[in-house]
PDB file of C-alpha atoms in Angstrom:
ATOM      1  CA  MET A   1      69.387  91.879 102.691  1.00 91.00           C
ATOM      2  CA  ARG A   2      72.590  90.543 101.100  1.00 93.00           C
ATOM      3  CA  ILE A   3      70.952  90.598  97.682  1.00 95.00           C
ATOM      4  CA  ILE A   4      69.773  94.186  98.053  1.00 97.00           C
ATOM      5  CA  ALA A   5      73.202  95.262  99.326  1.00 97.00           C
ATOM      6  CA  GLY A   6      74.895  93.376  96.481  1.00 97.00           C
ATOM      7  CA  TYR A   7      72.658  94.944  93.848  1.00 98.00           C
ATOM      8  CA  LEU A   8      73.157  98.507  95.117  1.00 98.00           C
ATOM      9  CA  ILE A   9      76.926  98.035  95.440  1.00 98.00           C
ATOM     10  CA  GLY A  10      76.962  96.606  91.903  1.00 98.00           C
ATOM     11  CA  ILE A  11      75.215  99.747  90.652  1.00 98.00           C
ATOM     12  CA  VAL A  12      77.786 102.027  92.328  1.00 98.00           C
ATOM     13  CA  PHE A  13      80.586  99.979  90.727  1.00 98.00           C
ATOM     14  CA  GLY A  14      78.848  99.909  87.331  1.00 98.00           C
ATOM     15  CA  VAL A  15      78.228 103.671  87.312  1.00 98.00           C
ATOM     16  CA  GLY A  16      81.863 104.218  88.339  1.00 98.00           C
ATOM     17  CA  ILE A  17      83.163 102.031  85.525  1.00 98.00           C
ATOM     18  CA  ALA A  18      80.783 103.638  83.030  1.00 97.00           C
ATOM     19  CA  ILE A  19      81.755 107.253  83.742  1.00 97.00           C
ATOM     20  CA  SER A  20      85.447 106.473  84.273  1.00 97.00           C
ATOM     21  CA  GLY A  21      86.039 105.262  80.715  1.00 96.00           C
ATOM     22  CA  MET A  22      87.114 101.744  81.726  1.00 97.00           C
ATOM     23  CA  ALA A  23      84.179 100.320  79.768  1.00 97.00           C
ATOM     24  CA  ASN A  24      85.455 101.990  76.591  1.00 97.00           C
ATOM     25  CA  PRO A  25      88.165  99.941  74.820  1.00 97.00           C
ATOM     26  CA  ALA A  26      89.281 102.917  72.688  1.00 97.00           C
ATOM     27  CA  LYS A  27      90.066 104.860  75.856  1.00 97.00           C
ATOM     28  CA  VAL A  28      91.712 101.889  77.581  1.00 97.00           C
ATOM     29  CA  LEU A  29      93.944 101.118  74.593  1.00 97.00           C
ATOM     30  CA  ASN A  30      94.891 104.787  74.259  1.00 97.00           C
ATOM     31  CA  PHE A  31      96.001 104.818  77.895  1.00 97.00           C
ATOM     32  CA  PHE A  32      98.519 102.114  77.032  1.00 97.00           C
ATOM     33  CA  ASP A  33      99.584 103.774  73.766  1.00 96.00           C
ATOM     34  CA  ILE A  34     102.107 106.304  75.034  1.00 94.00           C
ATOM     35  CA  ALA A  35     103.904 106.225  71.668  1.00 93.00           C
ATOM     36  CA  GLY A  36     100.678 107.032  69.804  1.00 93.00           C
ATOM     37  CA  THR A  37      97.263 108.510  70.651  1.00 94.00           C
ATOM     38  CA  TRP A  38      97.958 108.629  74.403  1.00 96.00           C
ATOM     39  CA  ASP A  39      95.065 109.425  76.766  1.00 97.00           C
ATOM     40  CA  PRO A  40      96.278 109.449  80.389  1.00 97.00           C
ATOM     41  CA  SER A  41      92.727 109.575  81.862  1.00 97.00           C
ATOM     42  CA  LEU A  42      92.809 106.068  83.296  1.00 96.00           C
ATOM     43  CA  ILE A  43      95.580 106.894  85.746  1.00 97.00           C
ATOM     44  CA  PHE A  44      92.905 108.981  87.507  1.00 98.00           C
ATOM     45  CA  VAL A  45      90.570 105.973  87.653  1.00 98.00           C
ATOM     46  CA  MET A  46      93.205 103.728  89.183  1.00 97.00           C
ATOM     47  CA  GLY A  47      94.487 106.474  91.502  1.00 97.00           C
ATOM     48  CA  GLY A  48      91.027 107.454  92.744  1.00 98.00           C
ATOM     49  CA  ALA A  49      89.899 103.862  93.207  1.00 98.00           C
ATOM     50  CA  VAL A  50      93.026 102.694  95.046  1.00 98.00           C
ATOM     51  CA  VAL A  51      93.195 105.704  97.398  1.00 98.00           C
ATOM     52  CA  VAL A  52      89.491 105.510  98.325  1.00 98.00           C
ATOM     53  CA  THR A  53      89.657 101.728  98.791  1.00 98.00           C
ATOM     54  CA  PHE A  54      92.856 102.025 100.854  1.00 98.00           C
ATOM     55  CA  VAL A  55      91.203 104.464 103.277  1.00 98.00           C
ATOM     56  CA  GLY A  56      87.892 102.566 103.190  1.00 98.00           C
ATOM     57  CA  TYR A  57      89.549  99.245 103.999  1.00 97.00           C
ATOM     58  CA  LYS A  58      91.453 100.840 106.916  1.00 97.00           C
ATOM     59  CA  LEU A  59      88.094 101.848 108.414  1.00 97.00           C
ATOM     60  CA  VAL A  60      86.331  98.561 107.598  1.00 97.00           C
ATOM     61  CA  PHE A  61      89.126  96.362 108.951  1.00 96.00           C
ATOM     62  CA  GLY A  62      88.788  98.179 112.273  1.00 95.00           C
ATOM     63  CA  ARG A  63      85.699  95.965 112.704  1.00 95.00           C
ATOM     64  CA  SER A  64      85.927  92.317 113.680  1.00 94.00           C
ATOM     65  CA  ALA A  65      83.471  91.202 110.977  1.00 96.00           C
ATOM     66  CA  PRO A  66      81.428  92.518 108.028  1.00 97.00           C
ATOM     67  CA  LEU A  67      77.842  93.665 108.639  1.00 96.00           C
ATOM     68  CA  LEU A  68      76.071  90.774 106.864  1.00 95.00           C
ATOM     69  CA  GLU A  69      78.622  87.957 107.113  1.00 92.00           C
ATOM     70  CA  GLU A  70      80.435  86.185 109.906  1.00 92.00           C
ATOM     71  CA  LYS A  71      83.930  86.925 108.614  1.00 95.00           C
ATOM     72  CA  PHE A  72      85.997  88.677 105.965  1.00 95.00           C
ATOM     73  CA  HIS A  73      86.836  86.502 102.951  1.00 93.00           C
ATOM     74  CA  LEU A  74      90.413  87.359 102.055  1.00 92.00           C
ATOM     75  CA  SER A  75      93.022  85.420 100.146  1.00 89.00           C
ATOM     76  CA  THR A  76      95.606  83.837 102.421  1.00 88.00           C
ATOM     77  CA  LEU A  77      97.977  83.014  99.557  1.00 87.00           C
ATOM     78  CA  ARG A  78     101.452  84.462  99.969  1.00 85.00           C
ATOM     79  CA  ASP A  79     103.604  82.711  97.351  1.00 86.00           C
ATOM     80  CA  MET A  80     104.755  84.536  94.239  1.00 89.00           C
ATOM     81  CA  ASP A  81     104.259  81.515  92.018  1.00 92.00           C
ATOM     82  CA  SER A  82     104.496  81.086  88.270  1.00 94.00           C
ATOM     83  CA  LYS A  83     100.689  80.868  88.027  1.00 95.00           C
ATOM     84  CA  LEU A  84     100.287  84.382  89.466  1.00 96.00           C
ATOM     85  CA  ILE A  85     102.960  85.955  87.294  1.00 97.00           C
ATOM     86  CA  GLY A  86     102.335  83.913  84.140  1.00 97.00           C
ATOM     87  CA  GLY A  87      98.565  84.349  84.421  1.00 97.00           C
ATOM     88  CA  SER A  88      98.896  88.103  84.950  1.00 98.00           C
ATOM     89  CA  ALA A  89     101.232  88.375  81.946  1.00 98.00           C
ATOM     90  CA  VAL A  90      98.731  86.470  79.792  1.00 98.00           C
ATOM     91  CA  PHE A  91      95.917  88.696  81.053  1.00 98.00           C
ATOM     92  CA  GLY A  92      97.976  91.764  80.078  1.00 98.00           C
ATOM     93  CA  ILE A  93      98.389  90.439  76.545  1.00 98.00           C
ATOM     94  CA  GLY A  94      94.648  89.822  76.225  1.00 98.00           C
ATOM     95  CA  TRP A  95      93.809  93.237  77.678  1.00 98.00           C
ATOM     96  CA  GLY A  96      96.225  94.872  75.241  1.00 97.00           C
ATOM     97  CA  ILE A  97      94.605  93.079  72.303  1.00 97.00           C
ATOM     98  CA  SER A  98      90.957  93.664  73.241  1.00 97.00           C
ATOM     99  CA  GLY A  99      90.917  96.778  75.434  1.00 97.00           C
ATOM    100  CA  PHE A 100      88.405  95.056  77.725  1.00 97.00           C
ATOM    101  CA  CYS A 101      89.156  93.730  81.198  1.00 96.00           C
ATOM    102  CA  PRO A 102      86.469  91.758  83.095  1.00 97.00           C
ATOM    103  CA  GLY A 103      85.629  94.718  85.375  1.00 97.00           C
ATOM    104  CA  GLY A 104      85.176  96.961  82.355  1.00 97.00           C
ATOM    105  CA  ALA A 105      83.242  94.481  80.247  1.00 97.00           C
ATOM    106  CA  LEU A 106      80.631  93.270  82.768  1.00 98.00           C
ATOM    107  CA  PRO A 107      79.114  96.727  83.411  1.00 98.00           C
ATOM    108  CA  ALA A 108      79.471  97.529  79.692  1.00 98.00           C
ATOM    109  CA  LEU A 109      76.996  94.699  78.965  1.00 98.00           C
ATOM    110  CA  GLY A 110      74.368  97.205  80.124  1.00 97.00           C
ATOM    111  CA  THR A 111      74.972  99.339  77.033  1.00 97.00           C
ATOM    112  CA  GLY A 112      73.587  96.461  74.980  1.00 96.00           C
ATOM    113  CA  ARG A 113      76.457  96.596  72.474  1.00 96.00           C
ATOM    114  CA  TRP A 114      77.034  93.266  70.697  1.00 97.00           C
ATOM    115  CA  GLU A 115      80.817  93.665  70.862  1.00 97.00           C
ATOM    116  CA  VAL A 116      80.667  93.486  74.670  1.00 98.00           C
ATOM    117  CA  PHE A 117      78.584  90.311  74.564  1.00 98.00           C
ATOM    118  CA  LEU A 118      81.030  88.769  72.083  1.00 98.00           C
ATOM    119  CA  PHE A 119      84.004  89.612  74.320  1.00 98.00           C
ATOM    120  CA  THR A 120      82.228  88.356  77.446  1.00 98.00           C
ATOM    121  CA  ALA A 121      81.299  85.059  75.773  1.00 98.00           C
ATOM    122  CA  ALA A 122      84.950  84.561  74.774  1.00 98.00           C
ATOM    123  CA  LEU A 123      86.016  85.530  78.312  1.00 98.00           C
ATOM    124  CA  ILE A 124      83.762  82.842  79.813  1.00 97.00           C
ATOM    125  CA  VAL A 125      85.042  80.235  77.339  1.00 98.00           C
ATOM    126  CA  GLY A 126      88.583  81.242  78.341  1.00 97.00           C
ATOM    127  CA  ILE A 127      87.788  80.804  82.040  1.00 97.00           C
ATOM    128  CA  PHE A 128      86.393  77.301  81.418  1.00 96.00           C
ATOM    129  CA  LEU A 129      89.358  76.462  79.186  1.00 96.00           C
ATOM    130  CA  ALA A 130      91.803  77.440  81.950  1.00 96.00           C
ATOM    131  CA  ARG A 131      89.841  75.421  84.507  1.00 94.00           C
ATOM    132  CA  PHE A 132      89.887  72.410  82.199  1.00 94.00           C
ATOM    133  CA  LEU A 133      93.649  72.754  81.737  1.00 93.00           C
ATOM    134  CA  GLN A 134      94.154  73.135  85.491  1.00 90.00           C
ATOM    135  CA  SER A 135      92.107  70.049  86.363  1.00 89.00           C
ATOM    136  CA  ALA A 136      93.699  68.003  83.544  1.00 88.00           C
ATOM    137  CA  ARG A 137      97.099  68.890  84.940  1.00 83.00           C
ATOM    138  CA  LYS A 138      96.069  68.040  88.494  1.00 80.00           C
ATOM    139  CA  SER A 139      94.706  64.627  87.513  1.00 80.00           C
ATOM    140  CA  SER A 140      97.787  63.783  85.436  1.00 79.00           C
ATOM    141  CA  ALA A 141     100.029  64.777  88.362  1.00 71.00           C
ATOM    142  CA  ALA A 142      98.052  62.604  90.789  1.00 63.00           C
TER     143      ALA A 142
ATOM    144  CA  MET B   1      91.205 106.542  67.226  1.00 87.00           C
ATOM    145  CA  GLU B   2      91.754 109.594  69.460  1.00 92.00           C
ATOM    146  CA  THR B   3      89.863 109.918  72.746  1.00 95.00           C
ATOM    147  CA  ALA B   4      89.434 113.060  74.841  1.00 94.00           C
ATOM    148  CA  PHE B   5      91.375 113.455  78.102  1.00 95.00           C
ATOM    149  CA  THR B   6      88.739 113.259  80.877  1.00 95.00           C
ATOM    150  CA  PRO B   7      90.515 113.622  84.239  1.00 96.00           C
ATOM    151  CA  TRP B   8      87.436 114.647  86.251  1.00 97.00           C
ATOM    152  CA  ALA B   9      85.054 112.023  84.900  1.00 96.00           C
ATOM    153  CA  SER B  10      87.735 109.375  85.297  1.00 97.00           C
ATOM    154  CA  LEU B  11      88.585 110.479  88.834  1.00 97.00           C
ATOM    155  CA  SER B  12      84.883 110.507  89.797  1.00 97.00           C
ATOM    156  CA  GLY B  13      84.482 107.037  88.310  1.00 97.00           C
ATOM    157  CA  GLY B  14      87.524 105.842  90.205  1.00 98.00           C
ATOM    158  CA  VAL B  15      86.159 107.249  93.474  1.00 98.00           C
ATOM    159  CA  LEU B  16      82.861 105.396  92.915  1.00 98.00           C
ATOM    160  CA  ILE B  17      84.766 102.164  92.193  1.00 98.00           C
ATOM    161  CA  GLY B  18      86.594 102.717  95.500  1.00 98.00           C
ATOM    162  CA  VAL B  19      83.320 103.385  97.337  1.00 98.00           C
ATOM    163  CA  ALA B  20      81.797 100.184  95.902  1.00 98.00           C
ATOM    164  CA  SER B  21      84.892  98.173  96.878  1.00 98.00           C
ATOM    165  CA  THR B  22      84.754  99.539 100.423  1.00 98.00           C
ATOM    166  CA  LEU B  23      81.016  98.884 100.781  1.00 98.00           C
ATOM    167  CA  LEU B  24      81.335  95.299  99.519  1.00 97.00           C
ATOM    168  CA  MET B  25      83.992  94.609 102.147  1.00 97.00           C
ATOM    169  CA  LEU B  26      81.905  96.354 104.832  1.00 98.00           C
ATOM    170  CA  PHE B  27      78.664  94.507 104.068  1.00 97.00           C
ATOM    171  CA  LEU B  28      79.704  91.132 102.647  1.00 97.00           C
ATOM    172  CA  GLY B  29      83.398  90.904 103.513  1.00 96.00           C
ATOM    173  CA  ARG B  30      84.363  90.290  99.887  1.00 96.00           C
ATOM    174  CA  ILE B  31      86.924  91.606  97.426  1.00 96.00           C
ATOM    175  CA  MET B  32      85.313  93.634  94.601  1.00 96.00           C
ATOM    176  CA  GLY B  33      86.974  91.604  91.852  1.00 95.00           C
ATOM    177  CA  ALA B  34      85.124  91.129  88.572  1.00 96.00           C
ATOM    178  CA  THR B  35      87.030  87.909  87.878  1.00 95.00           C
ATOM    179  CA  GLY B  36      86.232  86.401  91.279  1.00 94.00           C
ATOM    180  CA  ILE B  37      82.579  87.409  91.138  1.00 95.00           C
ATOM    181  CA  LEU B  38      82.124  86.046  87.603  1.00 96.00           C
ATOM    182  CA  ALA B  39      84.106  82.844  88.258  1.00 94.00           C
ATOM    183  CA  GLY B  40      82.066  82.141  91.398  1.00 93.00           C
ATOM    184  CA  LEU B  41      78.888  82.753  89.432  1.00 95.00           C
ATOM    185  CA  LEU B  42      79.894  80.188  86.794  1.00 94.00           C
ATOM    186  CA  GLN B  43      80.584  77.590  89.488  1.00 90.00           C
ATOM    187  CA  PRO B  44      78.656  78.607  92.626  1.00 89.00           C
ATOM    188  CA  LYS B  45      79.290  76.898  95.950  1.00 89.00           C
ATOM    189  CA  SER B  46      75.646  77.228  97.071  1.00 92.00           C
ATOM    190  CA  ALA B  47      72.376  78.925  96.153  1.00 91.00           C
ATOM    191  CA  ASP B  48      73.187  81.672  98.631  1.00 89.00           C
ATOM    192  CA  ASP B  49      76.647  82.164  97.124  1.00 91.00           C
ATOM    193  CA  PHE B  50      75.100  82.388  93.651  1.00 94.00           C
ATOM    194  CA  ALA B  51      72.493  84.921  94.791  1.00 95.00           C
ATOM    195  CA  TRP B  52      74.781  87.711  96.022  1.00 95.00           C
ATOM    196  CA  ARG B  53      77.081  87.313  93.021  1.00 96.00           C
ATOM    197  CA  ALA B  54      74.151  87.488  90.606  1.00 97.00           C
ATOM    198  CA  ALA B  55      72.861  90.557  92.466  1.00 97.00           C
ATOM    199  CA  ILE B  56      76.197  92.347  92.050  1.00 97.00           C
ATOM    200  CA  LEU B  57      76.379  91.442  88.363  1.00 97.00           C
ATOM    201  CA  ALA B  58      72.819  92.700  87.852  1.00 98.00           C
ATOM    202  CA  GLY B  59      73.812  95.946  89.591  1.00 98.00           C
ATOM    203  CA  MET B  60      76.938  96.316  87.444  1.00 98.00           C
ATOM    204  CA  VAL B  61      74.921  95.869  84.253  1.00 98.00           C
ATOM    205  CA  SER B  62      72.417  98.458  85.524  1.00 98.00           C
ATOM    206  CA  GLY B  63      75.254 100.995  85.935  1.00 97.00           C
ATOM    207  CA  PRO B  64      75.329 102.272  82.342  1.00 97.00           C
ATOM    208  CA  LEU B  65      71.514 102.413  82.334  1.00 97.00           C
ATOM    209  CA  VAL B  66      71.553 104.602  85.452  1.00 97.00           C
ATOM    210  CA  VAL B  67      74.063 106.897  83.717  1.00 97.00           C
ATOM    211  CA  TRP B  68      71.812 106.956  80.666  1.00 97.00           C
ATOM    212  CA  VAL B  69      68.703 107.842  82.712  1.00 97.00           C
ATOM    213  CA  VAL B  70      70.494 110.564  84.709  1.00 96.00           C
ATOM    214  CA  SER B  71      72.560 112.151  81.934  1.00 95.00           C
ATOM    215  CA  GLY B  72      70.473 111.255  78.879  1.00 94.00           C
ATOM    216  CA  GLN B  73      73.535 109.688  77.262  1.00 93.00           C
ATOM    217  CA  MET B  74      74.626 106.060  77.128  1.00 95.00           C
ATOM    218  CA  PRO B  75      78.309 105.766  78.134  1.00 95.00           C
ATOM    219  CA  ALA B  76      80.574 105.450  75.091  1.00 95.00           C
ATOM    220  CA  VAL B  77      81.820 102.012  74.070  1.00 96.00           C
ATOM    221  CA  GLN B  78      84.148 102.492  71.087  1.00 96.00           C
ATOM    222  CA  VAL B  79      85.686  99.264  69.808  1.00 95.00           C
ATOM    223  CA  PRO B  80      88.603 100.043  67.481  1.00 94.00           C
ATOM    224  CA  ILE B  81      89.406  96.385  66.753  1.00 94.00           C
ATOM    225  CA  SER B  82      87.917  93.568  64.672  1.00 95.00           C
ATOM    226  CA  PRO B  83      85.477  90.983  66.096  1.00 96.00           C
ATOM    227  CA  PHE B  84      88.154  88.329  65.542  1.00 96.00           C
ATOM    228  CA  MET B  85      90.649  90.204  67.742  1.00 96.00           C
ATOM    229  CA  LEU B  86      87.892  90.746  70.320  1.00 97.00           C
ATOM    230  CA  VAL B  87      87.310  86.986  70.561  1.00 98.00           C
ATOM    231  CA  ILE B  88      91.043  86.182  70.704  1.00 98.00           C
ATOM    232  CA  GLY B  89      91.526  88.879  73.367  1.00 98.00           C
ATOM    233  CA  GLY B  90      88.562  87.584  75.377  1.00 98.00           C
ATOM    234  CA  LEU B  91      89.854  84.003  75.366  1.00 98.00           C
ATOM    235  CA  ILE B  92      93.332  85.131  76.430  1.00 98.00           C
ATOM    236  CA  VAL B  93      91.933  87.367  79.194  1.00 98.00           C
ATOM    237  CA  GLY B  94      89.787  84.475  80.486  1.00 98.00           C
ATOM    238  CA  VAL B  95      92.768  82.116  80.685  1.00 98.00           C
ATOM    239  CA  GLY B  96      95.062  84.772  82.189  1.00 98.00           C
ATOM    240  CA  VAL B  97      92.742  85.969  84.950  1.00 97.00           C
ATOM    241  CA  THR B  98      91.947  82.386  85.966  1.00 96.00           C
ATOM    242  CA  TYR B  99      95.602  81.446  86.383  1.00 96.00           C
ATOM    243  CA  GLY B 100      96.520  84.867  87.786  1.00 96.00           C
ATOM    244  CA  GLY B 101      93.628  84.809  90.256  1.00 93.00           C
ATOM    245  CA  GLY B 102      92.329  88.275  89.451  1.00 94.00           C
ATOM    246  CA  CYS B 103      92.239  91.264  87.154  1.00 94.00           C
ATOM    247  CA  THR B 104      92.282  95.051  87.278  1.00 95.00           C
ATOM    248  CA  SER B 105      89.572  95.298  89.930  1.00 95.00           C
ATOM    249  CA  GLY B 106      90.607  92.424  92.217  1.00 95.00           C
ATOM    250  CA  HIS B 107      94.398  92.749  92.092  1.00 96.00           C
ATOM    251  CA  GLY B 108      94.730  96.284  90.677  1.00 95.00           C
ATOM    252  CA  VAL B 109      92.327  98.063  93.029  1.00 96.00           C
ATOM    253  CA  CYS B 110      91.406  95.893  96.030  1.00 96.00           C
ATOM    254  CA  GLY B 111      94.668  93.949  96.345  1.00 96.00           C
ATOM    255  CA  MET B 112      96.789  97.064  95.872  1.00 96.00           C
ATOM    256  CA  ALA B 113      94.658  98.915  98.441  1.00 96.00           C
ATOM    257  CA  ARG B 114      95.368  96.271 101.056  1.00 95.00           C
ATOM    258  CA  LEU B 115      99.042  96.286 100.041  1.00 95.00           C
ATOM    259  CA  SER B 116      99.005  92.588  99.133  1.00 95.00           C
ATOM    260  CA  PRO B 117     102.458  91.730  97.722  1.00 95.00           C
ATOM    261  CA  ARG B 118     100.909  89.193  95.328  1.00 96.00           C
ATOM    262  CA  SER B 119      98.479  91.780  93.961  1.00 96.00           C
ATOM    263  CA  ILE B 120     101.200  94.403  93.582  1.00 96.00           C
ATOM    264  CA  VAL B 121     103.326  91.936  91.590  1.00 97.00           C
ATOM    265  CA  ALA B 122     100.295  90.854  89.521  1.00 97.00           C
ATOM    266  CA  THR B 123      99.338  94.464  88.749  1.00 97.00           C
ATOM    267  CA  ILE B 124     102.855  95.498  87.717  1.00 97.00           C
ATOM    268  CA  THR B 125     103.081  92.371  85.547  1.00 97.00           C
ATOM    269  CA  PHE B 126      99.825  92.830  83.667  1.00 97.00           C
ATOM    270  CA  MET B 127     100.328  96.579  83.228  1.00 97.00           C
ATOM    271  CA  LEU B 128     103.774  96.015  81.687  1.00 98.00           C
ATOM    272  CA  PHE B 129     102.445  93.291  79.390  1.00 98.00           C
ATOM    273  CA  THR B 130      99.493  95.435  78.338  1.00 98.00           C
ATOM    274  CA  PHE B 131     101.794  98.359  77.478  1.00 97.00           C
ATOM    275  CA  ALA B 132     104.059  95.987  75.525  1.00 98.00           C
ATOM    276  CA  THR B 133     101.145  94.338  73.707  1.00 97.00           C
ATOM    277  CA  VAL B 134      99.583  97.639  72.650  1.00 97.00           C
ATOM    278  CA  TYR B 135     102.993  98.807  71.419  1.00 97.00           C
ATOM    279  CA  VAL B 136     103.539  95.643  69.391  1.00 96.00           C
ATOM    280  CA  VAL B 137     100.013  95.582  67.966  1.00 95.00           C
ATOM    281  CA  ARG B 138      99.872  99.271  67.030  1.00 94.00           C
ATOM    282  CA  HIS B 139     103.450 100.200  66.224  1.00 94.00           C
ATOM    283  CA  ILE B 140     105.199  97.004  65.103  1.00 94.00           C
ATOM    284  CA  ILE B 141     102.403  94.981  63.491  1.00 91.00           C
ATOM    285  CA  GLY B 142     100.648  98.238  62.671  1.00 84.00           C
ATOM    286  CA  VAL B 143      97.023  97.388  63.486  1.00 76.00           C
ATOM    287  CA  SER B 144      95.139 100.209  65.181  1.00 61.00           C
TER     288      SER B 144
END
């Protein structure tokens, strides 16, 4: 049941990303290029997604638990630490260079374009690199 | 490279992203964050944990194919940068989202929608840095 639900929800997300333009680096980079070939389309993606999710979450959180799980899995972190801000800044730099974010790239794999596979491979290497750095730091601090 | 302004397609896509985020919370109680789903897939806690994440990823990848079948056109993926920049960008994104604990979908959509202060700060931070980076790359270094 959870697998079927996950697959169908993934399709809805993937279709949304595909038609929104988030899977297209040229469009993403143009959104951020106000001084050049500006394309404001992506403000509609973000706006539509946040408003629908805001209302949807209000309804869902009226329940005591999800339909197929015992509880909601939500982050309980509250601190504005340097990891959150530094990591987000680094992500912004990478997004500005490549035009792909993870949510845009994963569905874009379905187009079969080699550029998306190249980006995703580098993304995965980057995730492992960060984990390695984090665990190296933890063990040297201990 | 110019791209056409597509408010309706982008709004429809955004609405679907919102619907998917809502349904994932309703059914599985999870945040629809590409970073979290991918990271959990690379280091799953259990077979069950791996299964739902893999199912979502498979669905995501099917998205463009569904669009192709319905509309007869594969969604456009135009890459105006070199493979070298793509790899550098991918590495940097991977490091950033791991430390930052999320990306556009997790912080930018789901976190913002539940008014999480951390996600709001993260989203403002990465948006500002993306604007700045694109400006530097295109208008100061002059690559475009």
